[in-house]
Amino acid sequence: MTPDAIHELWSLVESTQTNVLLNLDDTTLVQWLIKRLKQKGIQDTAACSTYISSRLPLIRDLASDRNLIYQ
């Protein structure tokens, strides 16, 4: 993944509502994030998918922490 793609992914994670990040199953969440990255012009979806899949626990932890802050 390029640095730009990584930046776009984590910006997307931070701007996405926590209920989306926490309630979708793993496969659907990866597909959802990939679709949004494609909309932002990111093309290397195979590498993105692998990267996202390996970071799902972190993505969910961040969303969970954010969810606790705003409750």
Backbone as a printed PyTorch tensor [residue, N CA C, xyz], in Angstrom:
tensor([[[  0.8380,  -1.1790,   0.0000],
         [  0.0000,   0.0000,   0.0000],
         [  0.8790,   1.2360,   0.0000]],

        [[  0.4480,   2.2130,  -0.7370],
         [  1.2020,   3.4630,  -0.7760],
         [  0.9380,   4.2780,   0.4870]],

        [[  1.8320,   5.1850,   0.8210],
         [  1.5810,   6.0530,   1.9730],
         [  0.2790,   6.8450,   1.8220]],

        [[ -0.0420,   7.2760,   0.6120],
         [ -1.2960,   8.0050,   0.3940],
         [ -2.5060,   7.1300,   0.6880]],

        [[ -2.4440,   5.8750,   0.2790],
         [ -3.5510,   4.9490,   0.5300],
         [ -3.7050,   4.6900,   2.0250]],

        [[ -2.5880,   4.5350,   2.7110],
         [ -2.6360,   4.3240,   4.1630],
         [ -3.2450,   5.5440,   4.8470]],

        [[ -2.8160,   6.7200,   4.4250],
         [ -3.3700,   7.9520,   4.9920],
         [ -4.8730,   8.0440,   4.7430]],

        [[ -5.3010,   7.7500,   3.5290],
         [ -6.7290,   7.7920,   3.1940],
         [ -7.5230,   6.7940,   4.0320]],

        [[ -6.9670,   5.6020,   4.2140],
         [ -7.6640,   4.5870,   5.0140],
         [ -7.8700,   5.0680,   6.4360]],

        [[ -6.8220,   5.5400,   7.0860],
         [ -6.9600,   5.9320,   8.4920],
         [ -7.7900,   7.1980,   8.6440]],

        [[ -7.7660,   8.0680,   7.6590],
         [ -8.6670,   9.2290,   7.6780],
         [-10.1140,   8.7560,   7.5650]],

        [[-10.3270,   7.7790,   6.7070],
         [-11.6630,   7.2120,   6.5390],
         [-12.1350,   6.5480,   7.8250]],

        [[-11.2710,   5.7780,   8.4530],
         [-11.6250,   5.1170,   9.7140],
         [-12.0180,   6.1620,  10.7630]],

        [[-11.2440,   7.2270,  10.8520],
         [-11.5340,   8.2660,  11.8490],
         [-12.8260,   9.0210,  11.5670]],

        [[-13.1990,   9.1390,  10.3040],
         [-14.3940,   9.9110,   9.9600],
         [-15.6610,   9.0550,   9.8570]],

        [[-15.5050,   7.7460,   9.9630],
         [-16.6450,   6.8360,   9.8430],
         [-17.3250,   6.6790,  11.1930]],

        [[-18.6430,   6.6500,  11.1780],
         [-19.3910,   6.4570,  12.4170],
         [-19.0000,   5.1350,  13.0590]],

        [[-18.8760,   5.1640,  14.3740],
         [-18.4230,   3.9730,  15.0860],
         [-19.3610,   2.7860,  14.9040]],

        [[-20.6620,   3.0370,  14.7800],
         [-21.5820,   1.9080,  14.6320],
         [-21.3090,   1.1280,  13.3420]],

        [[-20.8630,   1.8000,  12.3010],
         [-20.5100,   1.1040,  11.0580],
         [-19.2930,   0.2150,  11.2990]],

        [[-18.2750,   0.7590,  11.9330],
         [-17.0410,   0.0150,  12.1610],
         [-17.2260,  -1.1400,  13.1290]],

        [[-18.1540,  -1.0050,  14.0500],
         [-18.3410,  -2.0360,  15.0630],
         [-19.3860,  -3.0820,  14.7050]],

        [[-20.3390,  -2.7370,  13.8760],
         [-21.4640,  -3.6420,  13.6400],
         [-21.3650,  -4.4820,  12.3760]],

        [[-20.5260,  -4.0940,  11.4370],
         [-20.3750,  -4.9030,  10.2270],
         [-19.4670,  -6.0950,  10.5190]],

        [[-19.7640,  -7.2340,   9.8910],
         [-18.8600,  -8.3740,  10.0440],
         [-17.5600,  -8.0610,   9.2940]],

        [[-16.5410,  -8.8650,   9.5320],
         [-15.2050,  -8.5790,   8.9910],
         [-15.2040,  -8.4180,   7.4710]],

        [[-15.7840,  -9.3760,   6.7740],
         [-15.7830,  -9.3360,   5.3120],
         [-16.4990,  -8.1040,   4.7860]],

        [[-17.6500,  -7.8090,   5.3530],
         [-18.4320,  -6.6620,   4.9030],
         [-17.7110,  -5.3540,   5.2120]],

        [[-17.0610,  -5.2820,   6.3650],
         [-16.3240,  -4.0700,   6.7220],
         [-15.1600,  -3.8440,   5.7620]],

        [[-14.4250,  -4.8890,   5.4380],
         [-13.3160,  -4.7470,   4.4810],
         [-13.8570,  -4.2610,   3.1450]],

        [[-14.9320,  -4.8750,   2.6630],
         [-15.5260,  -4.4720,   1.3880],
         [-16.0180,  -3.0320,   1.4370]],

        [[-16.6200,  -2.6490,   2.5480],
         [-17.1520,  -1.2920,   2.7150],
         [-16.0040,  -0.2730,   2.6490]],

        [[-14.9200,  -0.5500,   3.3720],
         [-13.7700,   0.3570,   3.3650],
         [-13.1130,   0.4170,   1.9880]],

        [[-12.9810,  -0.7210,   1.3260],
         [-12.3960,  -0.7550,  -0.0180],
         [-13.2360,   0.0840,  -0.9830]],

        [[-14.5330,  -0.0540,  -0.8960],
         [-15.4230,   0.7230,  -1.7740],
         [-15.2070,   2.2180,  -1.5640]],

        [[-15.1050,   2.6420,  -0.3130],
         [-14.8820,   4.0690,  -0.0160],
         [-13.5160,   4.5290,  -0.5080]],

        [[-12.5030,   3.6780,  -0.3660],
         [-11.1700,   4.0340,  -0.8550],
         [-11.1650,   4.1720,  -2.3760]],

        [[-11.8770,   3.2830,  -3.0730],
         [-11.9840,   3.3930,  -4.5330],
         [-12.6070,   4.7200,  -4.9190]],

        [[-13.6100,   5.1500,  -4.1540],
         [-14.2640,   6.4330,  -4.4290],
         [-13.2820,   7.6000,  -4.2680]],

        [[-12.2590,   7.4000,  -3.4530],
         [-11.2500,   8.4340,  -3.2450],
         [-10.0820,   8.2900,  -4.2210]],

        [[-10.1960,   7.3390,  -5.1560],
         [ -9.1820,   7.1940,  -6.1920],
         [ -8.0690,   6.2160,  -5.8830]],

        [[ -8.1960,   5.4540,  -4.8170],
         [ -7.1790,   4.4530,  -4.4860],
         [ -7.4260,   3.2250,  -5.3530]],

        [[ -6.3910,   2.7710,  -6.0590],
         [ -6.5550,   1.6970,  -7.0360],
         [ -6.0610,   0.3270,  -6.5670]],

        [[ -5.0760,   0.2680,  -5.7200],
         [ -4.4500,  -1.0010,  -5.3350],
         [ -5.2910,  -1.7240,  -4.2840]],

        [[ -6.4490,  -2.2110,  -4.7150],
         [ -7.4000,  -2.7610,  -3.7600],
         [ -6.9650,  -4.1040,  -3.1690]],

        [[ -6.1790,  -4.8790,  -3.8880],
         [ -5.7100,  -6.1630,  -3.3370],
         [ -4.8130,  -5.9200,  -2.1300]],

        [[ -3.8670,  -5.0180,  -2.2590],
         [ -2.9920,  -4.6880,  -1.1430],
         [ -3.7790,  -4.0300,  -0.0120]],

        [[ -4.7300,  -3.1920,  -0.3750],
         [ -5.5620,  -2.5310,   0.6300],
         [ -6.3650,  -3.5530,   1.4180]],

        [[ -6.9210,  -4.5150,   0.7330],
         [ -7.7250,  -5.5440,   1.3840],
         [ -6.8930,  -6.3350,   2.3830]],

        [[ -5.7060,  -6.7040,   1.9930],
         [ -4.8100,  -7.4400,   2.8860],
         [ -4.4410,  -6.5890,   4.0930]],

        [[ -4.0950,  -5.3420,   3.8480],
         [ -3.7150,  -4.4250,   4.9240],
         [ -4.8820,  -4.2150,   5.8890]],

        [[ -6.0640,  -3.9420,   5.3550],
         [ -7.2380,  -3.7070,   6.1920],
         [ -7.5590,  -4.9550,   7.0180]],

        [[ -7.5410,  -6.1070,   6.3780],
         [ -7.8510,  -7.3520,   7.0900],
         [ -6.9140,  -7.5680,   8.2710]],

        [[ -5.6490,  -7.2320,   8.0890],
         [ -4.6820,  -7.4190,   9.1710],
         [ -4.8220,  -6.3670,  10.2670]],

        [[ -5.5400,  -5.2840,   9.9730],
         [ -5.7030,  -4.2020,  10.9530],
         [ -7.1190,  -4.1280,  11.5470]],

        [[ -7.9790,  -5.0910,  11.2410],
         [ -9.3540,  -5.0420,  11.7400],
         [ -9.4440,  -4.9580,  13.2670]],

        [[ -8.6470,  -5.7290,  14.0160],
         [ -8.7330,  -5.5750,  15.4720],
         [ -8.4120,  -4.1470,  15.9270]],

        [[ -7.4100,  -3.5320,  15.3170],
         [ -7.0590,  -2.1550,  15.6620],
         [ -8.1720,  -1.1930,  15.2710]],

        [[ -8.7330,  -1.3680,  14.0910],
         [ -9.8220,  -0.5060,  13.6250],
         [-10.9980,  -0.5920,  14.5960]],

        [[-11.3410,  -1.8080,  15.0030],
         [-12.4640,  -1.9850,  15.9340],
         [-12.1380,  -1.4440,  17.3220]],

        [[-10.9000,  -1.6070,  17.7740],
         [-10.5020,  -1.0460,  19.0720],
         [-10.6020,   0.4730,  19.0690]],

        [[-10.1210,   1.0950,  18.0060],
         [-10.2090,   2.5560,  17.9040],
         [-11.6590,   3.0190,  17.8870]],

        [[-12.4910,   2.3180,  17.1520],
         [-13.9110,   2.6780,  17.0860],
         [-14.5700,   2.4880,  18.4480]],

        [[-14.2320,   1.4180,  19.1240],
         [-14.7960,   1.1520,  20.4420],
         [-14.3880,   2.2370,  21.4350]],

        [[-13.1170,   2.6080,  21.4150],
         [-12.6390,   3.6810,  22.2940],
         [-13.3480,   4.9910,  21.9850]],

        [[-13.4970,   5.2940,  20.7160],
         [-14.1860,   6.5180,  20.3120],
         [-15.6470,   6.4770,  20.7540]],

        [[-16.2380,   5.3190,  20.6570],
         [-17.6290,   5.1410,  21.0590],
         [-17.7900,   5.4040,  22.5560]],

        [[-16.8440,   4.9430,  23.3670],
         [-16.9020,   5.1660,  24.8140],
         [-16.7610,   6.6420,  25.1650]],

        [[-15.9230,   7.3400,  24.4290],
         [-15.7060,   8.7620,  24.6950],
         [-16.9680,   9.5620,  24.4710]],

        [[-17.7230,   9.2100,  23.4310],
         [-18.8880,   9.9940,  23.0570],
         [-20.1870,   9.5340,  23.7040]],

        [[-20.1120,   8.5550,  24.6130],
         [-21.3270,   8.1060,  25.2900],
         [-21.5810,   8.9010,  26.5250]]])
